Coordinates of N, CA and C in Angstrom, one line a residue:
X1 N 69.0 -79.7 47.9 CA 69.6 -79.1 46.7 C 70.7 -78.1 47.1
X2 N 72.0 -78.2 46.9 CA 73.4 -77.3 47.6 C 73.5 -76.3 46.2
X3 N 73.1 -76.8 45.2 CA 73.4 -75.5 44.3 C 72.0 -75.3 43.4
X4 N 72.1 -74.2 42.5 CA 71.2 -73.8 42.2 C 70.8 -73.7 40.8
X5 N 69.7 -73.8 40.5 CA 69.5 -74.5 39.2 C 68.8 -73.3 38.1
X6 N 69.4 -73.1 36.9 CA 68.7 -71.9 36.9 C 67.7 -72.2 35.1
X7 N 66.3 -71.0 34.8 CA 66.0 -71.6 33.4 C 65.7 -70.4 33.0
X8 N 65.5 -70.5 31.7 CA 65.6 -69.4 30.8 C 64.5 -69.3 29.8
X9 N 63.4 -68.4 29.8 CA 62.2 -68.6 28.9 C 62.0 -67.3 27.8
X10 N 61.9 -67.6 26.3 CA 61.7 -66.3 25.8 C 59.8 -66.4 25.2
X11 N 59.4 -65.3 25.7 CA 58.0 -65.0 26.0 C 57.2 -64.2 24.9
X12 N 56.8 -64.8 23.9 CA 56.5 -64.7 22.6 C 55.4 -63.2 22.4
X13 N 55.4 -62.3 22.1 CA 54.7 -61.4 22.5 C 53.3 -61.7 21.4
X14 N 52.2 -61.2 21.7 CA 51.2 -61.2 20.8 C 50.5 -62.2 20.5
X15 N 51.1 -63.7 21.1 CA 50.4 -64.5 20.7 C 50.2 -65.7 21.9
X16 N 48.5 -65.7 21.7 CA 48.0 -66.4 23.4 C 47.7 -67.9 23.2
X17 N 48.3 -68.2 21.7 CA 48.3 -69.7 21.4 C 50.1 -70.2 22.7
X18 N 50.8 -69.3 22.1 CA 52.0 -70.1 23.5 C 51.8 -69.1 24.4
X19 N 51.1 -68.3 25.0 CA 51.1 -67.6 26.2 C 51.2 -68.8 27.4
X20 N 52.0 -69.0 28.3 CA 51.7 -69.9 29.0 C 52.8 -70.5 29.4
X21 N 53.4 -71.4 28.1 CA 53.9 -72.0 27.8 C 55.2 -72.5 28.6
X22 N 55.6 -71.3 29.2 CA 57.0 -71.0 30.3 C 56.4 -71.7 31.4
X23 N 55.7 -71.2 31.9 CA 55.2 -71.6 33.3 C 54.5 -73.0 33.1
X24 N 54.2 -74.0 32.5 CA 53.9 -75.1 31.8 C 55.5 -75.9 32.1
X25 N 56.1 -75.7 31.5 CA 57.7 -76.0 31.4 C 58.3 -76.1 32.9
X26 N 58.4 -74.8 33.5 CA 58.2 -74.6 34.4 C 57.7 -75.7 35.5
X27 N 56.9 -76.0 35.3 CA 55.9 -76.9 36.4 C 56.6 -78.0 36.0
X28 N 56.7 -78.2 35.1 CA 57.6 -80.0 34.9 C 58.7 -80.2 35.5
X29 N 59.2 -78.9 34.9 CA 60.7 -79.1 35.7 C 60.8 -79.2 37.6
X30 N 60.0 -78.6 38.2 CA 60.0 -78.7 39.6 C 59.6 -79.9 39.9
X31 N 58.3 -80.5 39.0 CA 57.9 -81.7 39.3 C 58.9 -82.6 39.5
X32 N 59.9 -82.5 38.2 CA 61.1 -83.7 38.5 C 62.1 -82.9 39.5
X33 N 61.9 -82.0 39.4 CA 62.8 -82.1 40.9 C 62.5 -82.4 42.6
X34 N 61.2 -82.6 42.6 CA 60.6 -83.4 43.7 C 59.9 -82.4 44.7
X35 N 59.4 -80.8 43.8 CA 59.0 -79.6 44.7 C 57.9 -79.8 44.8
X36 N 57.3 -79.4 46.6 CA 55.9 -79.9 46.7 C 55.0 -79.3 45.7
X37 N 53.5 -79.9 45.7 CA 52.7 -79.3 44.5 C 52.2 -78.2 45.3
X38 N 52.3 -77.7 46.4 CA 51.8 -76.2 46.8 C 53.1 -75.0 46.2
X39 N 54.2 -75.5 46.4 CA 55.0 -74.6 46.0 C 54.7 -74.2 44.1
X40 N 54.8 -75.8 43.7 CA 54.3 -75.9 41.6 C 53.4 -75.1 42.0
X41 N 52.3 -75.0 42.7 CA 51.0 -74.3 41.9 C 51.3 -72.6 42.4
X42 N 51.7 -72.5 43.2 CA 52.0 -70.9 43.2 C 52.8 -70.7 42.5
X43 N 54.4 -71.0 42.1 CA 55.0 -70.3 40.9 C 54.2 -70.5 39.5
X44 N 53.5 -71.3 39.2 CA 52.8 -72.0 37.8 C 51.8 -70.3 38.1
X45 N 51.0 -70.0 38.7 CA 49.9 -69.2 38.7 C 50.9 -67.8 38.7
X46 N 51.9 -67.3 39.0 CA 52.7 -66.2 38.8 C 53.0 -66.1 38.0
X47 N 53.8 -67.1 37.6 CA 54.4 -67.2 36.0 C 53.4 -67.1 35.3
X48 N 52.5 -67.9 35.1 CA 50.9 -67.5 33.9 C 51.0 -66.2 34.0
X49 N 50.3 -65.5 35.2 CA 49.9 -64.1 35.1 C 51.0 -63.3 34.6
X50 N 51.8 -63.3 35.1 CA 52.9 -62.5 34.4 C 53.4 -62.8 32.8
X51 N 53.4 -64.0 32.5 CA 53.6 -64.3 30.7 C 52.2 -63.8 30.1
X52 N 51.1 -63.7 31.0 CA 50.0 -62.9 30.3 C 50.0 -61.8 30.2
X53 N 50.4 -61.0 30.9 CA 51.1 -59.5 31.3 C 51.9 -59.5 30.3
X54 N 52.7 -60.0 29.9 CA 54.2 -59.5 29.0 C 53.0 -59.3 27.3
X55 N 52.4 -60.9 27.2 CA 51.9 -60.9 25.8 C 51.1 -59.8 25.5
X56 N 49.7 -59.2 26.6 CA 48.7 -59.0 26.5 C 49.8 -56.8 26.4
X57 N 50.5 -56.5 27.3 CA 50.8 -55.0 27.3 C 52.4 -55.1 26.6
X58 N 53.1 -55.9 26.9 CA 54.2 -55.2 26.0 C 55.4 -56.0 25.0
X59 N 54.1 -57.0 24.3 CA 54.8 -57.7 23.2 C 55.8 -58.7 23.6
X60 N 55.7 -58.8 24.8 CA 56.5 -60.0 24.9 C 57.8 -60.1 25.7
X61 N 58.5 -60.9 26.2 CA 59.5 -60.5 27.1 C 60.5 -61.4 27.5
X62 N 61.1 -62.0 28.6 CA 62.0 -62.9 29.2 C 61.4 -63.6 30.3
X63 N 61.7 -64.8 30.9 CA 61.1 -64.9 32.2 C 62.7 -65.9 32.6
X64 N 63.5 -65.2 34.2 CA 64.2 -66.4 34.0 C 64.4 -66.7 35.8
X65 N 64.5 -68.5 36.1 CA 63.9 -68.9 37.2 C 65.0 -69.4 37.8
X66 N 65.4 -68.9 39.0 CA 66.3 -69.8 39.8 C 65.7 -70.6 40.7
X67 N 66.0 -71.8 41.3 CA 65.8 -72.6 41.7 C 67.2 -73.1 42.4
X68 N 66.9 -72.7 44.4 CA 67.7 -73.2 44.9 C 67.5 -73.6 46.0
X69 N 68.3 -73.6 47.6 CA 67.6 -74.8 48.3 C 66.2 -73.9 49.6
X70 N 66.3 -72.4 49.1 CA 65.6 -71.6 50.2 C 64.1 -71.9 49.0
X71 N 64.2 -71.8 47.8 CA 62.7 -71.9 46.9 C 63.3 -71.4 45.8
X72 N 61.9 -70.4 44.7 CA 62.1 -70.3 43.4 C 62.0 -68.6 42.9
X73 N 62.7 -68.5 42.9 CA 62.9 -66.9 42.3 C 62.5 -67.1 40.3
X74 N 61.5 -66.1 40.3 CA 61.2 -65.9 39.1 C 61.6 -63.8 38.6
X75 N 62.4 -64.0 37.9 CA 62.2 -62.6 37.3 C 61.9 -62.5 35.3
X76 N 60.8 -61.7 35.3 CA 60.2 -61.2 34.0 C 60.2 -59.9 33.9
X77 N 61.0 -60.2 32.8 CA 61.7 -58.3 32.2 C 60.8 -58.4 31.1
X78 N 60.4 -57.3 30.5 CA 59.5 -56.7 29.1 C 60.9 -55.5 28.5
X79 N 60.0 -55.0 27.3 CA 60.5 -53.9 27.3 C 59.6 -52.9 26.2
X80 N 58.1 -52.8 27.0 CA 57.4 -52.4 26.9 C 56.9 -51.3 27.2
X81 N 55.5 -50.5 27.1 CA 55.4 -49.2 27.8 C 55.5 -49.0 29.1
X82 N 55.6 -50.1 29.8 CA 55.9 -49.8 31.6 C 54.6 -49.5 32.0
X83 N 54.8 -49.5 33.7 CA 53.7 -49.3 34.1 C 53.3 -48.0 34.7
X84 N 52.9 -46.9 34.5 CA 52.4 -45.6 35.1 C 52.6 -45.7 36.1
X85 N 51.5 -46.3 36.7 CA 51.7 -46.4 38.2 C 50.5 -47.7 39.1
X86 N 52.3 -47.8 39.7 CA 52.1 -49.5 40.5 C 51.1 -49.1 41.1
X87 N 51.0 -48.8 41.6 CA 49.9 -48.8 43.2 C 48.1 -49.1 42.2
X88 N 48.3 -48.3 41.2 CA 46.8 -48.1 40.7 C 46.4 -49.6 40.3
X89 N 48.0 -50.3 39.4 CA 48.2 -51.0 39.0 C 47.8 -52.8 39.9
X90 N 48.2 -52.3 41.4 CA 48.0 -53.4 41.7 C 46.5 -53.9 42.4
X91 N 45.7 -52.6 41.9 CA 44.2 -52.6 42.7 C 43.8 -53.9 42.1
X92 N 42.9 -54.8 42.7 CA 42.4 -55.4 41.8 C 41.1 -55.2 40.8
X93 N 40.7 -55.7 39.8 CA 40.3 -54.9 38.9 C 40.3 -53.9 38.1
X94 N 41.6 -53.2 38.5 CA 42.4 -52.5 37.5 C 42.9 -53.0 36.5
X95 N 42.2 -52.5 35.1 CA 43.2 -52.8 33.7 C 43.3 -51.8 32.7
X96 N 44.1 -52.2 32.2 CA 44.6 -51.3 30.9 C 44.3 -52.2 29.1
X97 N 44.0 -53.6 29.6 CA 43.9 -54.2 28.4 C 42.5 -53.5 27.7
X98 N 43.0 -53.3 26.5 CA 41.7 -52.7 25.3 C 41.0 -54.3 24.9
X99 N 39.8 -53.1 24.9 CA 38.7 -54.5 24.6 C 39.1 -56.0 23.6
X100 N 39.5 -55.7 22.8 CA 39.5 -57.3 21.8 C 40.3 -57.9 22.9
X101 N 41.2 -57.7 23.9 CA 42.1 -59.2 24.5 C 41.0 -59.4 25.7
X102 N 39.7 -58.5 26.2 CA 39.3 -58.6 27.4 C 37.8 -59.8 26.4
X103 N 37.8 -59.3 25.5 CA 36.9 -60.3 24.5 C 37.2 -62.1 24.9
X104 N 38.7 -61.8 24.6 CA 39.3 -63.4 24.8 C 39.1 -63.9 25.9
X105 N 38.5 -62.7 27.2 CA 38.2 -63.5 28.4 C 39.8 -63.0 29.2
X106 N 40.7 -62.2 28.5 CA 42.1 -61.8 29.2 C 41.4 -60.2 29.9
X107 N 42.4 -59.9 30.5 CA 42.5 -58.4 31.1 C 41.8 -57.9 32.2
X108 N 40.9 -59.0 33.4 CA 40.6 -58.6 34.1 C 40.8 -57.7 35.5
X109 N 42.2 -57.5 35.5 CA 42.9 -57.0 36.2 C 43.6 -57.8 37.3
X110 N 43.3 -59.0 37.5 CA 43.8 -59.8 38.2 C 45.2 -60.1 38.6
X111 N 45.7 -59.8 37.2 CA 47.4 -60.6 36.5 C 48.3 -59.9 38.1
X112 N 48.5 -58.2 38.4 CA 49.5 -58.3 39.1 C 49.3 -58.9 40.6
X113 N 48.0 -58.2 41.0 CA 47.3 -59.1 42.6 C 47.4 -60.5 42.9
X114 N 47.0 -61.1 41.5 CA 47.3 -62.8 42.1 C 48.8 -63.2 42.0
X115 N 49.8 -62.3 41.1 CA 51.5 -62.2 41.5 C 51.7 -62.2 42.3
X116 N 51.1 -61.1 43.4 CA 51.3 -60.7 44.6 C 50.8 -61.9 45.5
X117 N 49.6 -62.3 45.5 CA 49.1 -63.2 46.8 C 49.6 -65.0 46.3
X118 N 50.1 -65.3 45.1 CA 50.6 -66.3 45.2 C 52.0 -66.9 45.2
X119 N 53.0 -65.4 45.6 CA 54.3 -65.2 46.2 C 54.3 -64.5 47.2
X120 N 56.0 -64.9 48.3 CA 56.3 -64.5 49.3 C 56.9 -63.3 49.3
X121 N 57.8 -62.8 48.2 CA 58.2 -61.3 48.1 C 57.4 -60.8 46.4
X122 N 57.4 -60.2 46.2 CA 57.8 -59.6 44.7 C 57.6 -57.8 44.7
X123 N 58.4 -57.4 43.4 CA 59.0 -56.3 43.6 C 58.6 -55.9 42.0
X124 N 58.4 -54.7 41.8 CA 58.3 -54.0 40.3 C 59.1 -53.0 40.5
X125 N 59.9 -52.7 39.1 CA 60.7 -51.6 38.8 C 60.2 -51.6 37.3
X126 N 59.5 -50.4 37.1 CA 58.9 -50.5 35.9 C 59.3 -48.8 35.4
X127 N 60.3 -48.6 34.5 CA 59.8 -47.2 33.4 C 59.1 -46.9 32.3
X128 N 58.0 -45.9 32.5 CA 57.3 -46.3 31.4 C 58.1 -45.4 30.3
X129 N 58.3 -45.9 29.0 CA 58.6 -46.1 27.9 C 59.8 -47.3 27.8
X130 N 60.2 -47.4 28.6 CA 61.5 -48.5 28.5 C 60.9 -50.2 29.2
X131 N 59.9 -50.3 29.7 CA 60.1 -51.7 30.3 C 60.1 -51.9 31.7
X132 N 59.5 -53.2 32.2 CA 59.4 -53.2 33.6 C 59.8 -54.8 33.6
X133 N 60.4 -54.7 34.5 CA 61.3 -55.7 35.7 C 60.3 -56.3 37.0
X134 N 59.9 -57.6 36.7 CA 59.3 -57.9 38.2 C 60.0 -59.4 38.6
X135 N 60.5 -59.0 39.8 CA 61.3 -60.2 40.8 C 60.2 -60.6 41.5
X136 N 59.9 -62.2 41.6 CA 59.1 -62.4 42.5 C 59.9 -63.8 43.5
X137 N 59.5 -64.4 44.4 CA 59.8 -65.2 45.0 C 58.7 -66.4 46.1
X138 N 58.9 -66.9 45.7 CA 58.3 -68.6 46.2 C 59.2 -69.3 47.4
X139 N 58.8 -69.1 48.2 CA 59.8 -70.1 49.4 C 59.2 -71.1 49.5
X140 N 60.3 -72.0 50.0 CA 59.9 -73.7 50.3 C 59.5 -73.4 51.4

Protein backbone atom coordinates (compact mmCIF):
# COMPACT_ATOMS: atom_id res chain seq x y z
CA UNK A 1 0.00 0.00 0.00
CA UNK A 2 2.22 3.45 -1.20
CA UNK A 3 -0.45 5.74 0.20
CA UNK A 4 -2.57 6.01 2.89
CA UNK A 5 -6.00 5.33 3.54
CA UNK A 6 -7.76 7.18 6.00
CA UNK A 7 -11.71 6.68 8.05
CA UNK A 8 -13.71 8.73 9.98
CA UNK A 9 -16.21 7.48 12.88
CA UNK A 10 -18.73 9.63 14.91
CA UNK A 11 -19.10 7.77 18.30
CA UNK A 12 -22.69 8.06 19.62
CA UNK A 13 -22.46 8.94 23.22
CA UNK A 14 -24.86 7.15 25.72
CA UNK A 15 -25.95 4.54 23.76
CA UNK A 16 -24.45 0.74 23.97
CA UNK A 17 -27.02 -0.41 21.32
CA UNK A 18 -24.20 1.21 18.52
CA UNK A 19 -21.23 1.23 21.01
CA UNK A 20 -19.01 -0.79 18.91
CA UNK A 21 -20.05 -0.12 15.85
CA UNK A 22 -16.74 1.83 14.49
CA UNK A 23 -14.47 -0.88 15.25
CA UNK A 24 -17.06 -3.37 13.54
CA UNK A 25 -16.66 -1.23 10.31
CA UNK A 26 -13.36 -1.00 10.97
CA UNK A 27 -12.66 -4.72 10.84
CA UNK A 28 -14.29 -4.92 7.39
CA UNK A 29 -12.55 -2.49 6.05
CA UNK A 30 -9.02 -4.05 6.78
CA UNK A 31 -10.53 -7.30 5.90
CA UNK A 32 -10.94 -6.08 2.28
CA UNK A 33 -7.89 -4.66 2.31
CA UNK A 34 -6.04 -8.03 2.84
CA UNK A 35 -4.64 -7.06 6.70
CA UNK A 36 -3.63 -10.10 8.55
CA UNK A 37 -6.32 -11.17 11.15
CA UNK A 38 -3.70 -10.72 14.04
CA UNK A 39 -3.28 -7.18 13.09
CA UNK A 40 -7.91 -6.93 12.66
CA UNK A 41 -8.11 -8.36 15.99
CA UNK A 42 -5.83 -6.06 17.87
CA UNK A 43 -7.05 -2.74 16.33
CA UNK A 44 -10.98 -4.30 16.61
CA UNK A 45 -10.20 -4.85 20.60
CA UNK A 46 -8.71 -1.10 20.95
CA UNK A 47 -11.15 0.45 19.07
CA UNK A 48 -14.07 -1.53 21.17
CA UNK A 49 -12.44 -0.45 24.42
CA UNK A 50 -11.93 2.88 23.62
CA UNK A 51 -15.66 3.52 21.83
CA UNK A 52 -16.59 1.99 25.17
CA UNK A 53 -14.61 4.59 27.05
CA UNK A 54 -15.97 7.49 24.94
CA UNK A 55 -19.88 6.12 25.52
CA UNK A 56 -19.67 4.84 28.96
CA UNK A 57 -17.45 8.53 30.58
CA UNK A 58 -17.81 11.20 28.20
CA UNK A 59 -20.91 11.08 25.89
CA UNK A 60 -19.41 10.22 23.12
CA UNK A 61 -16.70 11.30 20.66
CA UNK A 62 -14.60 10.76 17.23
CA UNK A 63 -12.49 7.86 16.28
CA UNK A 64 -10.40 8.56 13.15
CA UNK A 65 -7.98 5.67 11.45
CA UNK A 66 -5.17 5.83 9.14
CA UNK A 67 -4.13 3.09 7.43
CA UNK A 68 -0.80 2.99 5.63
CA UNK A 69 1.98 0.81 4.55
CA UNK A 70 4.02 0.66 8.24
CA UNK A 71 0.16 -0.38 9.98
CA UNK A 72 -2.92 1.38 11.54
CA UNK A 73 -2.98 4.45 13.55
CA UNK A 74 -6.24 4.96 15.49
CA UNK A 75 -6.90 8.36 17.26
CA UNK A 76 -10.17 8.97 19.66
CA UNK A 77 -10.79 12.44 20.85
CA UNK A 78 -13.98 12.97 23.44
CA UNK A 79 -14.76 16.03 24.89
CA UNK A 80 -15.56 14.93 28.05
CA UNK A 81 -14.48 15.24 31.84
CA UNK A 82 -10.97 13.87 31.03
CA UNK A 83 -9.02 11.84 32.90
CA UNK A 84 -7.54 12.88 36.48
CA UNK A 85 -4.95 10.84 36.37
CA UNK A 86 -3.42 8.40 33.72
CA UNK A 87 -1.27 6.38 35.74
CA UNK A 88 -4.22 5.53 38.36
CA UNK A 89 -6.18 5.30 35.26
CA UNK A 90 -4.23 2.64 33.61
CA UNK A 91 -4.05 0.20 36.72
CA UNK A 92 -6.00 -2.54 35.83
CA UNK A 93 -9.15 -2.76 37.63
CA UNK A 94 -9.39 0.72 38.05
CA UNK A 95 -12.82 2.38 37.30
CA UNK A 96 -14.75 5.32 37.45
CA UNK A 97 -17.91 3.82 35.77
CA UNK A 98 -21.06 4.24 38.39
CA UNK A 99 -22.89 1.31 39.09
CA UNK A 100 -25.92 1.02 36.42
CA UNK A 101 -23.25 0.78 33.25
CA UNK A 102 -21.04 -1.79 35.54
CA UNK A 103 -24.77 -3.61 35.94
CA UNK A 104 -24.57 -3.95 32.00
CA UNK A 105 -21.46 -5.96 32.67
CA UNK A 106 -19.39 -2.50 31.33
CA UNK A 107 -16.75 -0.68 33.55
CA UNK A 108 -14.43 -3.22 34.67
CA UNK A 109 -11.52 -1.30 34.39
CA UNK A 110 -10.00 -3.08 31.62
CA UNK A 111 -10.89 -0.51 28.67
CA UNK A 112 -7.39 1.49 28.96
CA UNK A 113 -4.86 -1.73 29.85
CA UNK A 114 -6.19 -3.82 27.08
CA UNK A 115 -5.54 -0.37 24.71
CA UNK A 116 -2.34 -0.57 25.88
CA UNK A 117 -1.38 -4.43 25.52
CA UNK A 118 -3.20 -4.82 22.21
CA UNK A 119 -1.14 -1.80 20.55
CA UNK A 120 2.42 -1.08 19.78
CA UNK A 121 2.54 2.74 20.87
CA UNK A 122 -0.39 4.60 22.42
CA UNK A 123 -0.35 7.90 24.08
CA UNK A 124 -3.14 9.98 26.31
CA UNK A 125 -3.36 13.66 26.46
CA UNK A 126 -6.27 14.11 28.48
CA UNK A 127 -7.64 17.71 30.35
CA UNK A 128 -9.96 17.21 32.71
CA UNK A 129 -12.88 19.37 31.99
CA UNK A 130 -12.11 19.77 28.28
CA UNK A 131 -11.55 16.10 26.78
CA UNK A 132 -8.93 13.59 26.18
CA UNK A 133 -7.02 12.61 23.02
CA UNK A 134 -5.69 8.93 22.70
CA UNK A 135 -3.30 8.06 19.60
CA UNK A 136 -2.74 4.52 19.44
CA UNK A 137 -0.90 2.46 16.90
CA UNK A 138 -0.87 -1.23 15.38
CA UNK A 139 2.17 -2.13 13.22
CA UNK A 140 2.21 -4.61 10.52
Amino acid sequence: MSEQLTFHFDVDGDNFTSAGQASVMMKKNLRQLGISPDTIRRVSIAMYEGEINMVIHAGGGVADVTVDEEGVKIVLEDHGPGIKDIEQAMQEGFSTAPDNIRSLGFGAGMGLPNMKRYTDTMEIVSTPGVGTCITMRVNF
